[in-house]
Structure formats: C-alpha cells, structure tokens
Amino acid sequence: MTRATTPDGQVSLSARGCTFAYRRPRPGALLVTIAGHDAGQFGTSTLDEIRMELLRHRPLELFVDAREALGPAVSVSDEWTRFFTLNRDQLRRVNVLVGSKVVHLTVAIAQHLSRTGDLIEITSDAERFTARVASL
C-alpha cells in the first residue's frame, strides 16, 4: 500500500487496483473518493483516515464519491457497517454518491445493519452531490 500527502493536505491511499483520496473542503467536512475494488488490501487504513478527521472535527459531515468503486469485499462492507454503528453520534451526515446498483445495494445494507436511520443518504445524482460539496 502507498500513502501520499499533497502540500494542501490531501491524502491518497493506493493498493492493488484501488485508490482512496481524502480531501477536506472545510473543517468538519471530508470528501472521500473511491475508485476500484477494495478487497481488504488496505486493512483498517481507509477508515483510520476518517477516524483521524473525527478526532479533529466533530460532528463530521462525510461525503463519499463511490461512482468509480466496484463492489467491495464482504469483510470491507462489514467494517464500514461497524464504523457507522460505532461513530453515528460523531457524524453529522454521510452522503454517498454511487455509480452502480451493486455499490448502491452494498451501502443500503450497511445503512440498514448499522441502524443509523437517515444518517446515510445514498444518491446517484452526481450534479446534486457535486453541488453540495462545492457549497462547503
């Protein structure tokens, strides 16, 4: 796995055909962009980046651009579900942009199993998602 940081504070993780990019549009908001298939090759690193942001700013509004993500491994989905369950009180909102039915279903299952109610919003409307991020 490779971790890189740019001078403006953006972080990217990459390993075996998958990348996660983290950008802070403003304090209290984090944009995570996922591309490729997360088969568990990152271990806890992908969620650790979000946990670090939660230490800096709470509650956190999380934006996840998963348009280019392929369906994650079940173990990865389980970890995200656990993360949402444990951190729901520290998250203001989770906005997820999906590009496939498989990813939509995976996020919807995590939403249901984490018992977070309407904390997580799933959309396939890229214009609306992009406008919300740009308004931060």
Tab-separated table of N, CA and C in Angstrom:
chain	number	residue	atom	x	y	z
A	1	MET	N	0.837	-1.178	0.000
A	1	MET	CA	0.000	0.000	0.000
A	1	MET	C	0.885	1.245	0.000
A	2	THR	N	0.429	2.249	-0.737
A	2	THR	CA	1.128	3.522	-0.802
A	2	THR	C	0.236	4.607	-0.226
A	3	ARG	N	0.811	5.457	0.634
A	3	ARG	CA	0.102	6.609	1.188
A	3	ARG	C	0.868	7.848	0.771
A	4	ALA	N	0.158	8.797	0.173
A	4	ALA	CA	0.789	10.040	-0.261
A	4	ALA	C	-0.015	11.222	0.258
A	5	THR	N	0.697	12.314	0.561
A	5	THR	CA	0.059	13.539	1.024
A	5	THR	C	0.531	14.686	0.150
A	6	THR	N	-0.406	15.531	-0.280
A	6	THR	CA	-0.055	16.696	-1.082
A	6	THR	C	0.158	17.891	-0.159
A	7	PRO	N	0.799	18.963	-0.646
A	7	PRO	CA	1.037	20.136	0.199
A	7	PRO	C	-0.248	20.755	0.771
A	8	ASP	N	-1.382	20.591	0.069
A	8	ASP	CA	-2.627	21.171	0.585
A	8	ASP	C	-3.361	20.248	1.552
A	9	GLY	N	-2.731	19.118	1.915
A	9	GLY	CA	-3.292	18.241	2.932
A	9	GLY	C	-4.099	17.068	2.428
A	10	GLN	N	-4.264	16.952	1.112
A	10	GLN	CA	-4.993	15.798	0.588
A	10	GLN	C	-4.173	14.533	0.799
A	11	VAL	N	-4.862	13.454	1.091
A	11	VAL	CA	-4.222	12.169	1.325
A	11	VAL	C	-4.760	11.183	0.305
A	12	SER	N	-3.881	10.338	-0.224
A	12	SER	CA	-4.358	9.265	-1.105
A	12	SER	C	-3.711	7.956	-0.678
A	13	LEU	N	-4.526	6.908	-0.735
A	13	LEU	CA	-4.074	5.554	-0.461
A	13	LEU	C	-4.282	4.754	-1.739
A	14	SER	N	-3.314	3.941	-2.090
A	14	SER	CA	-3.493	3.093	-3.272
A	14	SER	C	-2.848	1.737	-3.037
A	15	ALA	N	-3.530	0.713	-3.543
A	15	ALA	CA	-3.031	-0.654	-3.434
A	15	ALA	C	-3.817	-1.541	-4.395
A	16	ARG	N	-3.117	-2.343	-5.115
A	16	ARG	CA	-3.703	-3.366	-5.997
A	16	ARG	C	-4.987	-2.955	-6.698
A	17	GLY	N	-4.919	-1.926	-7.516
A	17	GLY	CA	-6.047	-1.552	-8.346
A	17	GLY	C	-7.150	-0.773	-7.668
A	18	CYS	N	-6.879	-0.199	-6.517
A	18	CYS	CA	-7.890	0.582	-5.813
A	18	CYS	C	-7.239	1.819	-5.202
A	19	THR	N	-7.969	2.928	-5.232
A	19	THR	CA	-7.472	4.151	-4.613
A	19	THR	C	-8.558	4.807	-3.763
A	20	PHE	N	-8.122	5.429	-2.700
A	20	PHE	CA	-8.959	6.259	-1.846
A	20	PHE	C	-8.279	7.614	-1.785
A	21	ALA	N	-9.025	8.685	-2.053
A	21	ALA	CA	-8.488	10.038	-1.944
A	21	ALA	C	-9.334	10.791	-0.914
A	22	TYR	N	-8.664	11.535	-0.037
A	22	TYR	CA	-9.333	12.260	1.047
A	22	TYR	C	-9.024	13.749	0.894
A	23	ARG	N	-10.082	14.551	0.903
A	23	ARG	CA	-9.917	15.997	0.795
A	23	ARG	C	-10.863	16.664	1.787
A	24	ARG	N	-10.365	17.676	2.472
A	24	ARG	CA	-11.155	18.407	3.461
A	24	ARG	C	-11.600	19.734	2.831
A	25	PRO	N	-12.865	19.813	2.346
A	25	PRO	CA	-13.348	21.069	1.760
A	25	PRO	C	-13.394	22.212	2.776
A	26	ARG	N	-13.657	21.858	4.026
A	26	ARG	CA	-13.658	22.810	5.141
A	26	ARG	C	-13.554	21.993	6.417
A	27	PRO	N	-13.184	22.612	7.522
A	27	PRO	CA	-13.173	21.868	8.778
A	27	PRO	C	-14.572	21.317	9.069
A	28	GLY	N	-14.629	20.048	9.434
A	28	GLY	CA	-15.909	19.418	9.733
A	28	GLY	C	-16.545	18.723	8.547
A	29	ALA	N	-15.852	18.722	7.413
A	29	ALA	CA	-16.356	18.035	6.219
A	29	ALA	C	-15.190	17.299	5.556
A	30	LEU	N	-15.464	16.087	5.107
A	30	LEU	CA	-14.434	15.287	4.453
A	30	LEU	C	-15.028	14.620	3.222
A	31	LEU	N	-14.320	14.761	2.097
A	31	LEU	CA	-14.705	14.104	0.854
A	31	LEU	C	-13.763	12.931	0.618
A	32	VAL	N	-14.345	11.747	0.475
A	32	VAL	CA	-13.585	10.531	0.195
A	32	VAL	C	-13.993	10.065	-1.198
A	33	THR	N	-13.013	9.912	-2.081
A	33	THR	CA	-13.277	9.428	-3.431
A	33	THR	C	-12.659	8.045	-3.567
A	34	ILE	N	-13.485	7.091	-3.976
A	34	ILE	CA	-13.053	5.691	-4.073
A	34	ILE	C	-13.116	5.244	-5.526
A	35	ALA	N	-12.046	4.589	-5.995
A	35	ALA	CA	-12.025	4.028	-7.352
A	35	ALA	C	-11.412	2.635	-7.291
A	36	GLY	N	-12.084	1.677	-7.917
A	36	GLY	CA	-11.566	0.318	-7.976
A	36	GLY	C	-12.236	-0.609	-6.980
A	37	HIS	N	-11.625	-1.758	-6.800
A	37	HIS	CA	-12.188	-2.817	-5.949
A	37	HIS	C	-11.398	-2.929	-4.652
A	38	ASP	N	-12.077	-2.657	-3.540
A	38	ASP	CA	-11.464	-2.810	-2.219
A	38	ASP	C	-11.734	-4.229	-1.746
A	39	ALA	N	-10.699	-5.052	-1.819
A	39	ALA	CA	-10.816	-6.452	-1.412
A	39	ALA	C	-10.270	-6.666	-0.009
A	40	GLY	N	-10.009	-5.565	0.695
A	40	GLY	CA	-9.449	-5.663	2.030
A	40	GLY	C	-7.953	-5.406	2.066
A	41	GLN	N	-7.387	-5.021	0.925
A	41	GLN	CA	-5.943	-4.825	0.830
A	41	GLN	C	-5.427	-3.646	1.659
A	42	PHE	N	-6.322	-2.785	2.142
A	42	PHE	CA	-5.910	-1.631	2.936
A	42	PHE	C	-5.949	-1.896	4.437
A	43	GLY	N	-6.510	-3.010	4.837
A	43	GLY	CA	-6.705	-3.249	6.263
A	43	GLY	C	-7.625	-2.176	6.815
A	44	THR	N	-7.247	-1.565	7.937
A	44	THR	CA	-8.081	-0.519	8.537
A	44	THR	C	-7.712	0.887	8.062
A	45	SER	N	-6.726	1.006	7.192
A	45	SER	CA	-6.198	2.317	6.785
A	45	SER	C	-7.241	3.263	6.223
A	46	THR	N	-8.173	2.745	5.412
A	46	THR	CA	-9.155	3.636	4.793
A	46	THR	C	-10.052	4.288	5.845
A	47	LEU	N	-10.485	3.519	6.810
A	47	LEU	CA	-11.326	4.075	7.879
A	47	LEU	C	-10.497	4.828	8.915
A	48	ASP	N	-9.235	4.478	9.080
A	48	ASP	CA	-8.370	5.213	10.004
A	48	ASP	C	-8.230	6.670	9.596
A	49	GLU	N	-8.202	6.929	8.288
A	49	GLU	CA	-8.121	8.320	7.815
A	49	GLU	C	-9.359	9.100	8.261
A	50	ILE	N	-10.518	8.483	8.191
A	50	ILE	CA	-11.760	9.144	8.632
A	50	ILE	C	-11.756	9.293	10.148
A	51	ARG	N	-11.278	8.279	10.854
A	51	ARG	CA	-11.192	8.367	12.322
A	51	ARG	C	-10.298	9.521	12.754
A	52	MET	N	-9.213	9.728	12.024
A	52	MET	CA	-8.314	10.846	12.358
A	52	MET	C	-9.039	12.181	12.171
A	53	GLU	N	-9.848	12.276	11.140
A	53	GLU	CA	-10.613	13.510	10.923
A	53	GLU	C	-11.641	13.706	12.032
A	54	LEU	N	-12.226	12.609	12.514
A	54	LEU	CA	-13.179	12.694	13.630
A	54	LEU	C	-12.508	13.202	14.905
A	55	LEU	N	-11.238	12.924	15.072
A	55	LEU	CA	-10.514	13.439	16.234
A	55	LEU	C	-10.331	14.954	16.124
A	56	ARG	N	-10.219	15.453	14.889
A	56	ARG	CA	-10.015	16.884	14.665
A	56	ARG	C	-11.321	17.671	14.717
A	57	HIS	N	-12.377	17.112	14.111
A	57	HIS	CA	-13.633	17.840	13.935
A	57	HIS	C	-14.820	16.916	14.144
A	58	ARG	N	-15.638	17.279	15.123
A	58	ARG	CA	-16.883	16.550	15.372
A	58	ARG	C	-18.006	17.543	15.562
A	59	PRO	N	-19.172	17.288	15.072
A	59	PRO	CA	-19.521	16.162	14.211
A	59	PRO	C	-18.977	16.386	12.799
A	60	LEU	N	-18.760	15.318	12.104
A	60	LEU	CA	-18.177	15.345	10.769
A	60	LEU	C	-19.251	15.067	9.721
A	61	GLU	N	-19.259	15.870	8.672
A	61	GLU	CA	-20.109	15.574	7.521
A	61	GLU	C	-19.219	14.865	6.504
A	62	LEU	N	-19.609	13.663	6.157
A	62	LEU	CA	-18.807	12.811	5.292
A	62	LEU	C	-19.455	12.706	3.920
A	63	PHE	N	-18.663	12.950	2.893
A	63	PHE	CA	-19.090	12.796	1.508
A	63	PHE	C	-18.250	11.684	0.905
A	64	VAL	N	-18.897	10.689	0.313
A	64	VAL	CA	-18.187	9.570	-0.299
A	64	VAL	C	-18.594	9.489	-1.763
A	65	ASP	N	-17.634	9.755	-2.643
A	65	ASP	CA	-17.861	9.635	-4.077
A	65	ASP	C	-17.429	8.232	-4.480
A	66	ALA	N	-18.412	7.356	-4.620
A	66	ALA	CA	-18.145	5.945	-4.939
A	66	ALA	C	-18.568	5.601	-6.362
A	67	ARG	N	-18.618	6.612	-7.249
A	67	ARG	CA	-19.011	6.356	-8.639
A	67	ARG	C	-18.100	5.360	-9.332
A	68	GLU	N	-16.820	5.411	-9.010
A	68	GLU	CA	-15.842	4.546	-9.671
A	68	GLU	C	-15.486	3.326	-8.827
A	69	ALA	N	-16.188	3.148	-7.725
A	69	ALA	CA	-15.929	1.994	-6.858
A	69	ALA	C	-16.622	0.764	-7.415
A	70	LEU	N	-15.968	-0.354	-7.256
A	70	LEU	CA	-16.574	-1.634	-7.588
A	70	LEU	C	-17.028	-2.248	-6.277
A	71	GLY	N	-17.959	-3.167	-6.310
A	71	GLY	CA	-18.468	-3.773	-5.085
A	71	GLY	C	-17.343	-4.245	-4.181
A	72	PRO	N	-17.312	-3.778	-2.935
A	72	PRO	CA	-16.249	-4.176	-2.012
A	72	PRO	C	-16.442	-5.598	-1.508
A	73	ALA	N	-15.383	-6.151	-0.963
A	73	ALA	CA	-15.467	-7.465	-0.329
A	73	ALA	C	-16.424	-7.390	0.858
A	74	VAL	N	-17.018	-8.507	1.203
A	74	VAL	CA	-17.958	-8.557	2.331
A	74	VAL	C	-17.281	-8.081	3.610
A	75	SER	N	-16.034	-8.464	3.816
A	75	SER	CA	-15.328	-8.045	5.032
A	75	SER	C	-15.177	-6.528	5.085
A	76	VAL	N	-14.982	-5.898	3.938
A	76	VAL	CA	-14.859	-4.437	3.875
A	76	VAL	C	-16.208	-3.796	4.198
A	77	SER	N	-17.264	-4.310	3.611
A	77	SER	CA	-18.608	-3.807	3.894
A	77	SER	C	-18.934	-3.942	5.380
A	78	ASP	N	-18.549	-5.062	5.966
A	78	ASP	CA	-18.769	-5.271	7.402
A	78	ASP	C	-18.034	-4.227	8.238
A	79	GLU	N	-16.813	-3.883	7.833
A	79	GLU	CA	-16.034	-2.877	8.572
A	79	GLU	C	-16.691	-1.496	8.483
A	80	TRP	N	-17.174	-1.122	7.301
A	80	TRP	CA	-17.872	0.155	7.151
A	80	TRP	C	-19.140	0.168	8.004
A	81	THR	N	-19.880	-0.934	8.016
A	81	THR	CA	-21.093	-1.027	8.830
A	81	THR	C	-20.744	-0.819	10.303
A	82	ARG	N	-19.708	-1.492	10.766
A	82	ARG	CA	-19.263	-1.353	12.153
A	82	ARG	C	-18.835	0.095	12.437
A	83	PHE	N	-18.126	0.706	11.496
A	83	PHE	CA	-17.692	2.089	11.649
A	83	PHE	C	-18.898	3.017	11.822
A	84	PHE	N	-19.920	2.869	10.970
A	84	PHE	CA	-21.112	3.711	11.076
A	84	PHE	C	-21.828	3.481	12.398
A	85	THR	N	-21.919	2.241	12.826
A	85	THR	CA	-22.574	1.922	14.101
A	85	THR	C	-21.859	2.599	15.266
A	86	LEU	N	-20.544	2.471	15.304
A	86	LEU	CA	-19.761	2.996	16.425
A	86	LEU	C	-19.621	4.514	16.422
A	87	ASN	N	-19.730	5.128	15.250
A	87	ASN	CA	-19.458	6.559	15.138
A	87	ASN	C	-20.666	7.401	14.761
A	88	ARG	N	-21.855	6.840	14.781
A	88	ARG	CA	-23.043	7.570	14.315
A	88	ARG	C	-23.255	8.875	15.064
A	89	ASP	N	-22.926	8.931	16.338
A	89	ASP	CA	-23.123	10.159	17.115
A	89	ASP	C	-22.096	11.235	16.776
A	90	GLN	N	-21.006	10.844	16.137
A	90	GLN	CA	-19.956	11.795	15.772
A	90	GLN	C	-20.058	12.256	14.319
A	91	LEU	N	-21.024	11.678	13.605
A	91	LEU	CA	-21.220	12.020	12.193
A	91	LEU	C	-22.473	12.875	12.049
A	92	ARG	N	-22.328	14.014	11.400
A	92	ARG	CA	-23.476	14.891	11.160
A	92	ARG	C	-24.342	14.312	10.051
A	93	ARG	N	-23.686	13.846	8.999
A	93	ARG	CA	-24.373	13.315	7.828
A	93	ARG	C	-23.358	12.550	6.998
A	94	VAL	N	-23.835	11.507	6.309
A	94	VAL	CA	-22.994	10.743	5.378
A	94	VAL	C	-23.718	10.767	4.038
A	95	ASN	N	-23.074	11.368	3.044
A	95	ASN	CA	-23.626	11.489	1.703
A	95	ASN	C	-22.820	10.582	0.783
A	96	VAL	N	-23.477	9.619	0.147
A	96	VAL	CA	-22.762	8.659	-0.683
A	96	VAL	C	-23.285	8.744	-2.114
A	97	LEU	N	-22.384	9.022	-3.048
A	97	LEU	CA	-22.705	9.037	-4.469
A	97	LEU	C	-22.292	7.701	-5.059
A	98	VAL	N	-23.252	6.979	-5.607
A	98	VAL	CA	-22.974	5.659	-6.172
A	98	VAL	C	-23.106	5.703	-7.690
A	99	GLY	N	-22.402	4.759	-8.336
A	99	GLY	CA	-22.446	4.687	-9.786
A	99	GLY	C	-22.941	3.350	-10.303
A	100	SER	N	-23.203	2.416	-9.397
A	100	SER	CA	-23.682	1.098	-9.824
A	100	SER	C	-24.705	0.568	-8.829
A	101	LYS	N	-25.519	-0.339	-9.299
A	101	LYS	CA	-26.529	-0.946	-8.429
A	101	LYS	C	-25.886	-1.795	-7.336
A	102	VAL	N	-24.757	-2.426	-7.656
A	102	VAL	CA	-24.065	-3.259	-6.659
A	102	VAL	C	-23.588	-2.402	-5.492
A	103	VAL	N	-22.970	-1.279	-5.788
A	103	VAL	CA	-22.480	-0.395	-4.722
A	103	VAL	C	-23.670	0.210	-3.969
A	104	HIS	N	-24.719	0.585	-4.682
A	104	HIS	CA	-25.918	1.117	-4.021
A	104	HIS	C	-26.465	0.102	-3.020
A	105	LEU	N	-26.594	-1.135	-3.443
A	105	LEU	CA	-27.112	-2.189	-2.562
A	105	LEU	C	-26.185	-2.414	-1.367
A	106	THR	N	-24.883	-2.406	-1.600
A	106	THR	CA	-23.912	-2.604	-0.519
A	106	THR	C	-24.042	-1.505	0.528
A	107	VAL	N	-24.155	-0.252	0.086
A	107	VAL	CA	-24.291	0.865	1.018
A	107	VAL	C	-25.643	0.798	1.732
A	108	ALA	N	-26.694	0.434	1.012
A	108	ALA	CA	-28.021	0.325	1.622
A	108	ALA	C	-28.038	-0.752	2.712
A	109	ILE	N	-27.345	-1.849	2.486
A	109	ILE	CA	-27.253	-2.897	3.509
A	109	ILE	C	-26.490	-2.384	4.729
A	110	ALA	N	-25.379	-1.691	4.487
A	110	ALA	CA	-24.611	-1.117	5.608
A	110	ALA	C	-25.465	-0.105	6.375
A	111	GLN	N	-26.240	0.677	5.652
A	111	GLN	CA	-27.132	1.654	6.276
A	111	GLN	C	-28.138	0.945	7.179
A	112	HIS	N	-28.737	-0.101	6.684
A	112	HIS	CA	-29.737	-0.839	7.458
A	112	HIS	C	-29.116	-1.529	8.675
A	113	LEU	N	-28.029	-2.258	8.444
A	113	LEU	CA	-27.422	-3.030	9.537
A	113	LEU	C	-26.782	-2.147	10.604
A	114	SER	N	-26.360	-0.940	10.233
A	114	SER	CA	-25.741	-0.044	11.219
A	114	SER	C	-26.792	0.668	12.075
A	115	ARG	N	-28.045	0.539	11.700
A	115	ARG	CA	-29.150	1.138	12.451
A	115	ARG	C	-28.948	2.637	12.675
A	116	THR	N	-28.526	3.306	11.617
A	116	THR	CA	-28.256	4.733	11.705
A	116	THR	C	-29.384	5.581	11.171
A	117	GLY	N	-30.502	4.956	10.818
A	117	GLY	CA	-31.659	5.718	10.339
A	117	GLY	C	-31.334	6.486	9.080
A	118	ASP	N	-31.667	7.782	9.095
A	118	ASP	CA	-31.450	8.594	7.902
A	118	ASP	C	-30.105	9.325	7.907
A	119	LEU	N	-29.170	8.876	8.718
A	119	LEU	CA	-27.833	9.473	8.750
A	119	LEU	C	-27.166	9.373	7.376
A	120	ILE	N	-27.341	8.243	6.713
A	120	ILE	CA	-26.688	7.984	5.430
A	120	ILE	C	-27.672	8.263	4.303
A	121	GLU	N	-27.262	9.125	3.378
A	121	GLU	CA	-28.063	9.412	2.190
A	121	GLU	C	-27.326	8.849	0.981
A	122	ILE	N	-28.009	8.023	0.232
A	122	ILE	CA	-27.436	7.409	-0.965
A	122	ILE	C	-28.062	8.065	-2.187
A	123	THR	N	-27.234	8.485	-3.129
A	123	THR	CA	-27.741	9.122	-4.336
A	123	THR	C	-26.948	8.688	-5.556
A	124	SER	N	-27.572	8.777	-6.708
A	124	SER	CA	-26.859	8.567	-7.971
A	124	SER	C	-26.873	9.865	-8.773
A	125	ASP	N	-27.327	10.954	-8.163
A	125	ASP	CA	-27.402	12.266	-8.800
A	125	ASP	C	-26.071	12.997	-8.606
A	126	ALA	N	-25.179	12.856	-9.600
A	126	ALA	CA	-23.838	13.432	-9.496
A	126	ALA	C	-23.862	14.956	-9.415
A	127	GLU	N	-24.771	15.596	-10.146
A	127	GLU	CA	-24.844	17.060	-10.116
A	127	GLU	C	-25.204	17.569	-8.720
A	128	ARG	N	-26.174	16.932	-8.114
A	128	ARG	CA	-26.606	17.347	-6.769
A	128	ARG	C	-25.486	17.128	-5.753
A	129	PHE	N	-24.840	15.967	-5.818
A	129	PHE	CA	-23.744	15.635	-4.910
A	129	PHE	C	-22.613	16.648	-5.070
A	130	THR	N	-22.205	16.903	-6.307
A	130	THR	CA	-21.107	17.825	-6.592
A	130	THR	C	-21.448	19.234	-6.120
A	131	ALA	N	-22.693	19.643	-6.305
A	131	ALA	CA	-23.118	20.977	-5.861
A	131	ALA	C	-23.051	21.088	-4.342
A	132	ARG	N	-23.433	20.022	-3.644
A	132	ARG	CA	-23.366	20.049	-2.166
A	132	ARG	C	-21.925	20.170	-1.686
A	133	VAL	N	-21.024	19.426	-2.319
A	133	VAL	CA	-19.607	19.507	-1.935
A	133	VAL	C	-19.064	20.903	-2.259
A	134	ALA	N	-19.427	21.438	-3.437
A	134	ALA	CA	-18.927	22.757	-3.849
A	134	ALA	C	-19.439	23.872	-2.952
A	135	SER	N	-20.591	23.672	-2.323
A	135	SER	CA	-21.160	24.714	-1.467
A	135	SER	C	-20.502	24.796	-0.094
A	136	LEU	N	-19.614	23.863	0.214
A	136	LEU	CA	-18.975	23.851	1.528
A	136	LEU	C	-17.936	24.947	1.672
